[in-house]
Coordinates of C-alpha atoms in Angstrom, one line a residue:
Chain A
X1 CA 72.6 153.0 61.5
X2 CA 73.7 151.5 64.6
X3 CA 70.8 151.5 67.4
X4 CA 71.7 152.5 70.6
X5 CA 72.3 150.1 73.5
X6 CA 69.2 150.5 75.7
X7 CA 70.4 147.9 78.6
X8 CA 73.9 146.8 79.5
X9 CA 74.6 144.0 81.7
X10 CA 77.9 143.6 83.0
X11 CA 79.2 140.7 85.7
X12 CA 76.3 140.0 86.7
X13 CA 75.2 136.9 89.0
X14 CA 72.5 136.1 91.6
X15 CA 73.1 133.9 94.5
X16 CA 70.1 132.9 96.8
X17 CA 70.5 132.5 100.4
X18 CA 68.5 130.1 101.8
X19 CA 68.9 128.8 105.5
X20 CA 70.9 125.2 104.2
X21 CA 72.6 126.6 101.2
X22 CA 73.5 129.1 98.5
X23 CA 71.9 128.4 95.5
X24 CA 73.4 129.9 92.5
X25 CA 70.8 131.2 89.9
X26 CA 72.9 133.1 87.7
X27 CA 76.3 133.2 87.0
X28 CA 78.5 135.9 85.6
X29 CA 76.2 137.3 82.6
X30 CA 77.5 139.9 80.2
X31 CA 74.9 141.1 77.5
X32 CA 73.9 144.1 75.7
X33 CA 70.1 144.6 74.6
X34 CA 69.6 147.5 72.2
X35 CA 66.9 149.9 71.5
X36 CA 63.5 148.7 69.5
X37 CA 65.0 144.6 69.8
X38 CA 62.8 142.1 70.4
X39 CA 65.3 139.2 73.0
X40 CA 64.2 136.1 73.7
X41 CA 66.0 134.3 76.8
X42 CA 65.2 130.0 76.3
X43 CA 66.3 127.8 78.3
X44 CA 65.2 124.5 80.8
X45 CA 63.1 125.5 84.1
X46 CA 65.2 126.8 86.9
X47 CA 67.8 128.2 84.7
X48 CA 67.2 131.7 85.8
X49 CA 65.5 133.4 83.0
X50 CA 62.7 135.1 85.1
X51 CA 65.3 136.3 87.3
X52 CA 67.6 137.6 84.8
X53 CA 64.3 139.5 84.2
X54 CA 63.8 140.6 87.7
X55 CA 67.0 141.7 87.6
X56 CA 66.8 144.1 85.0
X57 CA 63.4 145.4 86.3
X58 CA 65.1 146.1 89.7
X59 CA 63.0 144.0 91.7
X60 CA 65.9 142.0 93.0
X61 CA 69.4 143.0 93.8
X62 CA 72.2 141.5 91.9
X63 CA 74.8 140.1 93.5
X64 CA 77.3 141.2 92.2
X65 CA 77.7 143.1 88.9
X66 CA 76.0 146.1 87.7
X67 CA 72.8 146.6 85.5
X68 CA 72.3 150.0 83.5
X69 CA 69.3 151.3 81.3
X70 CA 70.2 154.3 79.4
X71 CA 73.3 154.6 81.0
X72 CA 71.6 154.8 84.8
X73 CA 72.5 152.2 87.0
X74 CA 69.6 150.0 88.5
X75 CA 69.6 150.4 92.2
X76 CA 66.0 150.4 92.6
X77 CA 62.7 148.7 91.1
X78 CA 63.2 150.6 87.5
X79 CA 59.7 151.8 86.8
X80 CA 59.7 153.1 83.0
X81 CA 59.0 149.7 82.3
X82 CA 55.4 147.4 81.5
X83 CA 55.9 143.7 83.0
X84 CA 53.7 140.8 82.0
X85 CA 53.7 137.7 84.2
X86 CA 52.9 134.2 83.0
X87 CA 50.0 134.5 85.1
X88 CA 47.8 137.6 84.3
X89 CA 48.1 139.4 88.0
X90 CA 44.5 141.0 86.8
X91 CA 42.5 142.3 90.2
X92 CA 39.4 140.0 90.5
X93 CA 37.5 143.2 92.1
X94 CA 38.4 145.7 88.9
X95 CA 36.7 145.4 85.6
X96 CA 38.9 145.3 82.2
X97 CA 39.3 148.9 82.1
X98 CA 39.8 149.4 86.0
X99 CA 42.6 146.8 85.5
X100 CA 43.9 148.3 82.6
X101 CA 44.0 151.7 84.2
X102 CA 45.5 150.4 87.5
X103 CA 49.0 151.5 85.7
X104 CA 47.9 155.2 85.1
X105 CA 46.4 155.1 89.3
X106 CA 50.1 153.5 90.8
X107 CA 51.6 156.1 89.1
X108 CA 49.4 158.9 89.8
X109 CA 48.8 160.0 86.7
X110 CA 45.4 161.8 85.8
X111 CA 43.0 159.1 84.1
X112 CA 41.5 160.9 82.2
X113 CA 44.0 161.2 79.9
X114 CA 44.6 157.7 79.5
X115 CA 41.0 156.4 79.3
X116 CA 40.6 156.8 75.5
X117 CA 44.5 155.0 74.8
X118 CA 43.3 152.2 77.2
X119 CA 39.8 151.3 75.7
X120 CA 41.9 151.9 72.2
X121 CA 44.6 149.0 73.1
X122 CA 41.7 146.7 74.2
X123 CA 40.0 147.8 71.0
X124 CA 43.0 146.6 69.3
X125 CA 43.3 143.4 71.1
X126 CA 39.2 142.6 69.9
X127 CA 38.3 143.6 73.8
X128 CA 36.3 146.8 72.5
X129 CA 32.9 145.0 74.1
X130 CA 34.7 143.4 77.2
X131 CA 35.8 146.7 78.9
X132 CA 32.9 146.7 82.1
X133 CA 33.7 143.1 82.2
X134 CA 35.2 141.4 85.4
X135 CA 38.4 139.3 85.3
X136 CA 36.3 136.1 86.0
X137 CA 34.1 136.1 82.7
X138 CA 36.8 136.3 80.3
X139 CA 39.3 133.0 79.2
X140 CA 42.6 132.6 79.7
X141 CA 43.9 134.5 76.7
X142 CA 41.6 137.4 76.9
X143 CA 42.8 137.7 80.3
X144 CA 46.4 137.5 79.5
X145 CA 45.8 140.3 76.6
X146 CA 44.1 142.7 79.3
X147 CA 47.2 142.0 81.6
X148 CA 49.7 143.3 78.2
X149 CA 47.2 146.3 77.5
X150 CA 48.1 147.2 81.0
X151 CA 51.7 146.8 80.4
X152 CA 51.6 149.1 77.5
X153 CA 49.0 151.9 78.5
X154 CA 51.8 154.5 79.7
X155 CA 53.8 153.9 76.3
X156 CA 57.0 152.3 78.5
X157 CA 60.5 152.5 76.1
X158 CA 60.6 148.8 77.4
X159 CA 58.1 145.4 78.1
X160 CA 59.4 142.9 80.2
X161 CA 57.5 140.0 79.3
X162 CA 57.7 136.3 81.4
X163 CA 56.7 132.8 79.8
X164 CA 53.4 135.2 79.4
X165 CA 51.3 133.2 76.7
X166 CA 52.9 130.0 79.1
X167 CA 49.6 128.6 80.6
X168 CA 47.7 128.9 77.0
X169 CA 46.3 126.7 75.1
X170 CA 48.3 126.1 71.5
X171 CA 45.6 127.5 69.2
X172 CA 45.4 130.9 71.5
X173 CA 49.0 130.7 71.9
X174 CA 49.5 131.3 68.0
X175 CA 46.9 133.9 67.9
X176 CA 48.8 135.9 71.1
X177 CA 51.8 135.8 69.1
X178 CA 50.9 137.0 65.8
X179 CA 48.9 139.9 68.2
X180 CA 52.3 140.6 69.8
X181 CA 54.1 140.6 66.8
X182 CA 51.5 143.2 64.9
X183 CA 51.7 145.4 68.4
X184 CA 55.6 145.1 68.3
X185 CA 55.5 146.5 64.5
X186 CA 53.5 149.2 65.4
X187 CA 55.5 150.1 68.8
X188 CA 58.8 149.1 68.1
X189 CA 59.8 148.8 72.3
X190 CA 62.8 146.6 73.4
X191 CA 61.3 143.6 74.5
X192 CA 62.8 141.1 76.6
X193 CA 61.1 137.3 76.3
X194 CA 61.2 134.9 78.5
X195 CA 60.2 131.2 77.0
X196 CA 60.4 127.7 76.9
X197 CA 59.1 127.4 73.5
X198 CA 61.7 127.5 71.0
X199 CA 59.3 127.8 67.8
X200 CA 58.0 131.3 69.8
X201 CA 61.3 132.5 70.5
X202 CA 62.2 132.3 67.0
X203 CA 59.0 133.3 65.8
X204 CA 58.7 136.4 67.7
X205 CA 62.8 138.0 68.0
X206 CA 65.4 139.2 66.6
X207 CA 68.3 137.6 68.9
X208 CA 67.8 134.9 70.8
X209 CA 69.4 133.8 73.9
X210 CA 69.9 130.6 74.8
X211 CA 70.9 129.4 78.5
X212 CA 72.2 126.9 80.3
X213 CA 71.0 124.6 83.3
X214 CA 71.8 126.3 86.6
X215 CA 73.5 128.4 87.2
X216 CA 72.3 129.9 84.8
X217 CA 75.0 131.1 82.2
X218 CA 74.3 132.2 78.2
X219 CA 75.9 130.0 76.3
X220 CA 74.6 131.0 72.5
X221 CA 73.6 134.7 70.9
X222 CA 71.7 133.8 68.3
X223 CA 70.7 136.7 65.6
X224 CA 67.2 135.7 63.9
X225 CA 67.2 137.3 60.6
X226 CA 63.4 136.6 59.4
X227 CA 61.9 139.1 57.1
X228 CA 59.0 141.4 59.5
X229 CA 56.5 141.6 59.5
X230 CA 56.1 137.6 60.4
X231 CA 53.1 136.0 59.8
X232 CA 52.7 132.1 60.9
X233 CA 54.0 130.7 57.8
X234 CA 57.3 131.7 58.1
X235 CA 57.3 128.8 60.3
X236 CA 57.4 126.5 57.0
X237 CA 60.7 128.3 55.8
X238 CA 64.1 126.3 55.6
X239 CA 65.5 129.3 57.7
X240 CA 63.2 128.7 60.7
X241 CA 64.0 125.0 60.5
X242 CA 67.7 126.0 60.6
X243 CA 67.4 128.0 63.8
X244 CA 65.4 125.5 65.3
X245 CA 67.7 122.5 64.6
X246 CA 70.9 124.9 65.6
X247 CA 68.7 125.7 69.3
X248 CA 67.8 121.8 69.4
X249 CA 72.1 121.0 69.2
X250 CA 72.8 123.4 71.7
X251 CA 70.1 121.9 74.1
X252 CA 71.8 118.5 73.9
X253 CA 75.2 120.0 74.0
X254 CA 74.3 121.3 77.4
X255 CA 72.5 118.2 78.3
X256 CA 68.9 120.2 78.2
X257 CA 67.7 117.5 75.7
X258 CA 68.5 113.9 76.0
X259 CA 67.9 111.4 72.7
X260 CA 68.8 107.8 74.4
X261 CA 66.5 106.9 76.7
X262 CA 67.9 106.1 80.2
X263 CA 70.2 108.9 80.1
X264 CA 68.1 111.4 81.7
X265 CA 69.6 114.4 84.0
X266 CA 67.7 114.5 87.0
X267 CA 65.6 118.4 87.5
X268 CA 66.3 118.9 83.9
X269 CA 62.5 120.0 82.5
X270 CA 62.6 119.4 79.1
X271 CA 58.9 117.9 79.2
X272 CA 55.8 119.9 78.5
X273 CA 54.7 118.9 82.1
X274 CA 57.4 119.8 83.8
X275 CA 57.2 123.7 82.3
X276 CA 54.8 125.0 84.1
X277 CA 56.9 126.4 87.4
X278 CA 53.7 127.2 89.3
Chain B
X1 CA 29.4 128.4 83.2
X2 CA 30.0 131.9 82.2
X3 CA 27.1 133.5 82.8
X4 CA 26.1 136.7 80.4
X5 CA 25.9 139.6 81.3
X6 CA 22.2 140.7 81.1
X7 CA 21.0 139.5 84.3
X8 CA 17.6 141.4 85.0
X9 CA 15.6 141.3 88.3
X10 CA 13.0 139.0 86.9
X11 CA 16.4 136.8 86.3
X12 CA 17.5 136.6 89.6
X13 CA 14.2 136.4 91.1
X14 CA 13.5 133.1 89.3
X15 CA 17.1 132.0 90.0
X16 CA 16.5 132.6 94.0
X17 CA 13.5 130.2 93.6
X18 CA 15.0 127.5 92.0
X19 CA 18.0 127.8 94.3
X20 CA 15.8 128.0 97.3
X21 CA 12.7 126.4 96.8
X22 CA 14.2 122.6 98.0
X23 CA 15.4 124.0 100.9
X24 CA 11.5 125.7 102.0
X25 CA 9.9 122.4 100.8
X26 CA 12.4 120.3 102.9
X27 CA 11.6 122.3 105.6
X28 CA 7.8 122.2 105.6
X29 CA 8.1 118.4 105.3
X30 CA 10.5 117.8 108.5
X31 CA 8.2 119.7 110.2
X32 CA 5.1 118.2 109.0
X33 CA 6.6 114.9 109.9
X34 CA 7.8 116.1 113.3
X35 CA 4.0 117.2 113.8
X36 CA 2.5 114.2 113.0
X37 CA 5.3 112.0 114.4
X38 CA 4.1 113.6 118.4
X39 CA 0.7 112.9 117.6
X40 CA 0.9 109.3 116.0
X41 CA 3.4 108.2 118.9
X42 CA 1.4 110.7 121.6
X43 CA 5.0 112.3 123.0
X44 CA 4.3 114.1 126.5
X45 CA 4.9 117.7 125.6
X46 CA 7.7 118.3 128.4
X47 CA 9.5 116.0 126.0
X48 CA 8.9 116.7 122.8
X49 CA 6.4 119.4 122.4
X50 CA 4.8 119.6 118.9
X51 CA 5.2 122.6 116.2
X52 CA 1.7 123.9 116.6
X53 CA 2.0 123.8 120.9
X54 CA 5.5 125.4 120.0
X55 CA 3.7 128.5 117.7
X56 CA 0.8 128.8 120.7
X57 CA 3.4 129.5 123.3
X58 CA 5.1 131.7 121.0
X59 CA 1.8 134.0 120.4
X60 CA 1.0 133.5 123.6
X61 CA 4.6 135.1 125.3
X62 CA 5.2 137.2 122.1
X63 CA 6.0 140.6 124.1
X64 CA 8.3 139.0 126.3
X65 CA 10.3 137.1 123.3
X66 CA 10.7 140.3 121.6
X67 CA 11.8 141.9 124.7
X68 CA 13.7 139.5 125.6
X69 CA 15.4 139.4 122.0
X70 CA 16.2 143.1 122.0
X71 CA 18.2 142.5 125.0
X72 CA 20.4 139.8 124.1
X73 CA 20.5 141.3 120.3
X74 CA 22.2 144.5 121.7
X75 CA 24.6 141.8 123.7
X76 CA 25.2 140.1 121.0
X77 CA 26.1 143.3 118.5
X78 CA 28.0 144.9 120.8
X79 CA 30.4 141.6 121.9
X80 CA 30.8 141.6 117.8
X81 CA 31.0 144.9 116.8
X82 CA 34.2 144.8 119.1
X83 CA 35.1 141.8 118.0
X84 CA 35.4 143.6 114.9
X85 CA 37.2 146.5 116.4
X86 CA 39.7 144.6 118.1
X87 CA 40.2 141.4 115.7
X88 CA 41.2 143.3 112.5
X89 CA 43.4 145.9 113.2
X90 CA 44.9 143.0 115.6
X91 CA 45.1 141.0 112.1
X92 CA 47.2 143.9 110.2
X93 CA 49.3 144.5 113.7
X94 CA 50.1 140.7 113.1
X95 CA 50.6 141.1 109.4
X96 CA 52.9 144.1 109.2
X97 CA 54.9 143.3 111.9
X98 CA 57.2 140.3 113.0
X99 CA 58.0 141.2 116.5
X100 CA 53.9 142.5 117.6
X101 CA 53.3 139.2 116.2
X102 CA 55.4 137.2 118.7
X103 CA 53.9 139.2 121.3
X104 CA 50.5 138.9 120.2
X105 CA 50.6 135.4 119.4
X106 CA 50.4 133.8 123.1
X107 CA 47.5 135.8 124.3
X108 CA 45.8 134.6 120.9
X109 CA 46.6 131.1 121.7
X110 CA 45.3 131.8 125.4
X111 CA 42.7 132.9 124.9
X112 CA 41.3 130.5 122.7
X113 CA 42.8 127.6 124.8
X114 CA 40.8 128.9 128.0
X115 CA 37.2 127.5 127.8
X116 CA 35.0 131.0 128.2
X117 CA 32.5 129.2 129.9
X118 CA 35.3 128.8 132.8
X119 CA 36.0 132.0 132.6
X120 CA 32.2 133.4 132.4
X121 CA 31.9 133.5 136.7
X122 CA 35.1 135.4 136.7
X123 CA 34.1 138.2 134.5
X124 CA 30.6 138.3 136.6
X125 CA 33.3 139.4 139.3
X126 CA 35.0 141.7 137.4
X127 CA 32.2 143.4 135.8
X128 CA 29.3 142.8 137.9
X129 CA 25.7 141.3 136.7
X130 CA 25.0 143.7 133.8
X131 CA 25.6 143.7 130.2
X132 CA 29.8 143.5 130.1
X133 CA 30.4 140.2 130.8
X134 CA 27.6 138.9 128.4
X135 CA 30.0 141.6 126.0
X136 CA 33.3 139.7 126.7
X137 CA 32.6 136.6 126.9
X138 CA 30.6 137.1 122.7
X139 CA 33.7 139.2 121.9
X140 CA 36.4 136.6 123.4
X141 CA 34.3 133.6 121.5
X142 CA 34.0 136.2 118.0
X143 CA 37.5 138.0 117.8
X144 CA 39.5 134.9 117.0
X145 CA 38.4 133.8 113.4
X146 CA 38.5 137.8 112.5
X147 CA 42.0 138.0 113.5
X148 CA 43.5 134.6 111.7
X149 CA 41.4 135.4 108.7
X150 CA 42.4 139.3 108.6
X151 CA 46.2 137.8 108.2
X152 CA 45.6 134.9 105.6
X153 CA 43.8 137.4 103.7
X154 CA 46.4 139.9 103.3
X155 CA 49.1 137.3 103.2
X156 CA 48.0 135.6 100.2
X157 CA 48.7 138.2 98.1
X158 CA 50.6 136.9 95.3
X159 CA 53.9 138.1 95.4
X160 CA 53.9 139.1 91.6
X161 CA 51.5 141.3 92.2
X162 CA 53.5 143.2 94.4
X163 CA 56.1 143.2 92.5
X164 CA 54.0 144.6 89.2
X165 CA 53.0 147.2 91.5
X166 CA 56.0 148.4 92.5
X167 CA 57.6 148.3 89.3
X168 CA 54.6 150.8 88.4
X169 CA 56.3 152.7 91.1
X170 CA 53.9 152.1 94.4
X171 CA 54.2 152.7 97.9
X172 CA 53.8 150.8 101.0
X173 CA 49.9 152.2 101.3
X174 CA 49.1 152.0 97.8
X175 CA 50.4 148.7 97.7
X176 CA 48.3 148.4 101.1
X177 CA 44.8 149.7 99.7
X178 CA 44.6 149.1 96.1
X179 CA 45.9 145.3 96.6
X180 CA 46.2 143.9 100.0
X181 CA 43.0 145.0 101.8
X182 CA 40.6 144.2 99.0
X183 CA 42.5 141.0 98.1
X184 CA 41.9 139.9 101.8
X185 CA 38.3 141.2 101.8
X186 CA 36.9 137.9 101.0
X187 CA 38.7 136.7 103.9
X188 CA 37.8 138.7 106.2
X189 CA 33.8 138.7 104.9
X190 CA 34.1 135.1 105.5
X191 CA 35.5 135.5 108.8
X192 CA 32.5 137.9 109.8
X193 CA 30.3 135.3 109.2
X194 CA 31.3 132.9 111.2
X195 CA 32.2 134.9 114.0
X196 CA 28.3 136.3 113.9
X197 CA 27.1 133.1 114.6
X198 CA 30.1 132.7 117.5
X199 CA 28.7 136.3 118.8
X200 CA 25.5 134.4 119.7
X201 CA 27.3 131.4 120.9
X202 CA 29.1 134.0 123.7
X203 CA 25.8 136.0 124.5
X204 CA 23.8 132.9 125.5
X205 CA 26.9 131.8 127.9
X206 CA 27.3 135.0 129.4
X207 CA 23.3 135.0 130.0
X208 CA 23.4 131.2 131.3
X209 CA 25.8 132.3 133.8
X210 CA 24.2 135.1 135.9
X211 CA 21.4 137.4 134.3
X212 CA 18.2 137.7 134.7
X213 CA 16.6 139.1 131.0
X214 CA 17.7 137.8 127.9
X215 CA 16.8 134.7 125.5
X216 CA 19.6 132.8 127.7
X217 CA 17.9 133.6 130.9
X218 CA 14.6 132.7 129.4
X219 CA 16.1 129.2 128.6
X220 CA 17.5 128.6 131.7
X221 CA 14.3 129.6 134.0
X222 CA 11.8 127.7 131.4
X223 CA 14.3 124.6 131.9
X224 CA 13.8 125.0 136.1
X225 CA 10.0 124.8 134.9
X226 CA 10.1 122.2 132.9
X227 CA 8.7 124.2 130.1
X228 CA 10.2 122.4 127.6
X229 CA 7.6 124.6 124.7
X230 CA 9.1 127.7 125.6
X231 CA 12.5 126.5 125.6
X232 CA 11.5 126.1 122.1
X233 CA 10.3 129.3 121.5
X234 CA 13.4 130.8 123.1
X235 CA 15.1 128.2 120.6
X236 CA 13.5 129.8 118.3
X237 CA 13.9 133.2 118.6
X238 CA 17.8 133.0 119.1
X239 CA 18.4 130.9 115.8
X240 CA 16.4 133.7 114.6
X241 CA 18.9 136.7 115.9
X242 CA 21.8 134.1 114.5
X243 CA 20.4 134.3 111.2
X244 CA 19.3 138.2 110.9
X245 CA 23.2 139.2 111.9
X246 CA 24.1 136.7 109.5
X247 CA 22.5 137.7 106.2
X248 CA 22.9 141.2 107.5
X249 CA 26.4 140.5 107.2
X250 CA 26.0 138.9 103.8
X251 CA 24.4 141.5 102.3
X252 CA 27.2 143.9 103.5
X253 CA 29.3 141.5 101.7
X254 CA 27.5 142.0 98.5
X255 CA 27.3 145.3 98.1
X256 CA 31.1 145.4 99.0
X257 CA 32.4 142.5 96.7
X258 CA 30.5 142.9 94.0
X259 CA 32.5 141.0 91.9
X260 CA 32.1 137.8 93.7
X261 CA 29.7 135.5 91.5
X262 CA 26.1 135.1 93.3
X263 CA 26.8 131.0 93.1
X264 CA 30.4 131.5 94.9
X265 CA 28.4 133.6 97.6
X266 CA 25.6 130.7 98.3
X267 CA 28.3 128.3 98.3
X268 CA 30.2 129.9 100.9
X269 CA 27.6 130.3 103.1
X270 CA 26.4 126.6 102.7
X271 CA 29.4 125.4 104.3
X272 CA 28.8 127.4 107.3

């Protein structure tokens, strides 16, 4: 049972124009994302993952090439879609539910009707006692799980989701991803992944796509054949040692990952500190 | 840090004291001190008149300092309240458009350049001895702040935001009031504030310059008297109006940010 291709990517590439020169973000990516798939993109800071993403989304223009979902061409901001951000873009004036329920307001669709499915996502995400709650009293995570309850509320076929669990602590950071994982099983969306964290890439997909320093190209498809639904441990299997090590020699292949010291590629961020692009 | 949720009225009330009670006993000691300090050195009144002589004048010309209060109070709301009109839509005008803001820009830059005091005789010309110039000259010192603060506000909207929004599918005025207006609010609250204490700033100039009621007139005719103890009153009184408008204008800002913590609120207006 084949599934069918949900997103088709052909030619595409982003040059920015900036007043000295023309960066190039992305050069010439073909790809196909099917329905119900869970695609990670990985690569080093600056390699044009988040704009791959805001491509698809139809936030930017491409420069060249053409983008279709379901067949449709993307011309304009695509908007049967959720988006998370690495940071969680909740209102500091709204409480949980107000933020939740901003989705279901933009789009002008009668809240009533979506109260009960919003308080039931946060009820499912353990904010059932946080929903009168403003931004401000709630950590990092919580806050980042009220921004993906928003992203979900009005059911979208697809969740575009940027370094979103990026800024967490590690301990939260497993926790978000076994939460995603459980919400995936139970949903089954296409979900496209942005991440610098190879472990969560494999973890959390079936394909993973690995890119190269800018511009931005894809240079390795790989499939991730893990038995669902995950739980943490599979991280001790040979298999997810395999994928790992096989990401790790692509990194150094491209010259992400450098083993002799002195070496180092200049703008190259293969540190922990040098991931966060904000 | 976080504080829970099940804050009472007995809570905060015990909270205001604690926050507030060094500032009231600092108070009652300077001017303890300043009391005794006149006595024990004997200062001559017309230099340094003493709190008590300061709350005997005070009873003694009540009628006339509340008069006199109304009248530069109504200045000093109407310079602002247009300073309000004027100073945020001239902040969106700014925001949404790239050409009003090259033309608006100069006459900004003027007319904060110009010292209003300089300017102050000129408007008595224009607009004669009655309450205009006092008006303009509070609404030229006020507007500015409300203007530059209107446009940070709305420009630091993060730019992911916008883009969530409009991937939810929002237009230019949704995107307007459900994001950039209350994200700038905070702003533009901030930017009230200190323009209400500017609005006084203007009122007394305008009075210095040619009146003759007002808390400004009073100080200038008590200063050709030498009555140094009802300069103080006058003193007095117009720290007074500066601090009603302001809280006024704080509690506005409660009840309209109600999400701001109480500690971020004190905060702010410490650094007044």
């Amino acid at each position: 049972m084949p599934a069918q291709t949900l997103i088709k990517i052909e030619n595409v590439s982003k040059t920015y124009t900036t007043s000295k020169e023309d960066i190039v973000a992305l050069q010439t990516v073909n790809l196909e994302i099917k329905e119900a798939e869970f695609v990670s993109l990985v690569g080093p800071s600056g390699c044009g993952k988040s704009t791959l993403l805001m491509l698809i989304s139809g936030l930017y223009p491409a420069t060249t090439g053409v983008i279709t979902i379901k067949g449709e061409p993307v011309t304009k901001p695509y908007t049967n879609l959720g988006i998370v951000f690495q940071r969680d873009m909740l209102l500091d004036w709204r409480n949980v539910l107000d933020n939740v329920l901003l989705q279901i307001e933009i789009r002008r669709l009668n809240r009533a009707d979506y109260e009960p499915h919003a308080r039931e996502l946060l009820e499912r995400v353990g904010l059932g006692n946080f929903t009168d709650r403003y931004p401000r009293e709630l950590s990092g995570g919580m806050r980042q799980r009220v921004s993906i309850c928003r992203a979900l509320l009005h059911e979208p076929p697809l969740l575009l989701m940027d370094e979103p669990f990026g800024a967490l602590d590690a301990i939260t950071r497993d926790q978000m991803n076994l939460d995603l994982e459980r919400i995936w099983e139970q949903s089954r969306k296409t979900v496209i992944f942005v991440t610098h964290s190879v472990p969560e890439a494999i973890f959390l997909s079936d394909r993973i796509l690995v890119m190269s320093p800018r511009p931005g190209r894809i240079v390795a498809n790989i499939e991730i054949n893990l038995p669902r639904p995950r739980t943490l441990d599979i991280r001790d299997l040979p298999e997810f040692s395999d994928y790992n090590r096989q990401i790790r020699k692509i990194f150094r292949e491209q010259g992400i990952l450098i083993d002799e010291l002195g070496k180092d590629k200049e703008g190259l961020g293969q540190s922990p500190s040098s991931e966060v692009d904000y | 840090m976080n504080e829970k949720s099940k804050k009472n009225r007995e809570n905060k009330l015990v909270t205001w004291i604690r926050n507030y009670s060094y500032s009231i006993i600092a108070m009652i000691v300077v001017i303890v001190l300043w009391e005794l300090a006149v006595k024990v050195f004997d200062v001559k009144e017309y230099i340094l008149p003493a709190p008590s002589q300061v709350l005997r004048k005070l009873t003694g010309n009540l009628s006339l300092l509340f008069r006199y209060s109304l009248v530069t109070g109504w200045e000093i709301l109407l310079g602002y309240l247009l300073s309000i009109i004027v100073g945020i839509p001239m902040g969106l005008m700014i925001f949404y458009s790239r050409f009003l803001e090259r033309v608006i820009y100069p006459f900004l830059v003027a007319s904060q350049t110009i010292p209003k005091i300089a300017i102050a005789p000129l408007l008595i010309i224009w607009f004669g001895w009655g309450i205009w110039p006092k008006i303009i000259v509070s609404f030229l010192i006020a507007f500015f702040p409300i203007v530059v603060d209107t446009v940070v506000g709305l420009k630091n909207t993060e730019p992911e935001m916008i883009y969530l929004v409009r991937s939810m599918g929002a237009d230019r005025s949704q995107i307007f009031f459900k994001i950039s207006l209350p994200n700038a609010l905070p702003n533009i609250f901030g930017a009230l504030k200190v323009a209400s204490t500017l609005a006084v700033v203007g009122a007394v100039v305008g009075e210095f310059v040619a009146s003759d009621e007002g808390l400004g007139y009073l100080l200038v005719v008590s200063h050709g008297y030498m009555d140094t103890t009802l300069m103080f009153a006058g003193i007095l009184f117009l720290s007074l109006l500066g601090i009603i408008f302001f809280f006024i204008i704080e509690i506005i800002e409660r009840l309209a940010l109600p999400w701001k913590t109480e500690k971020e609120s004190v905060l702010h207006s410490a650094t007044m």
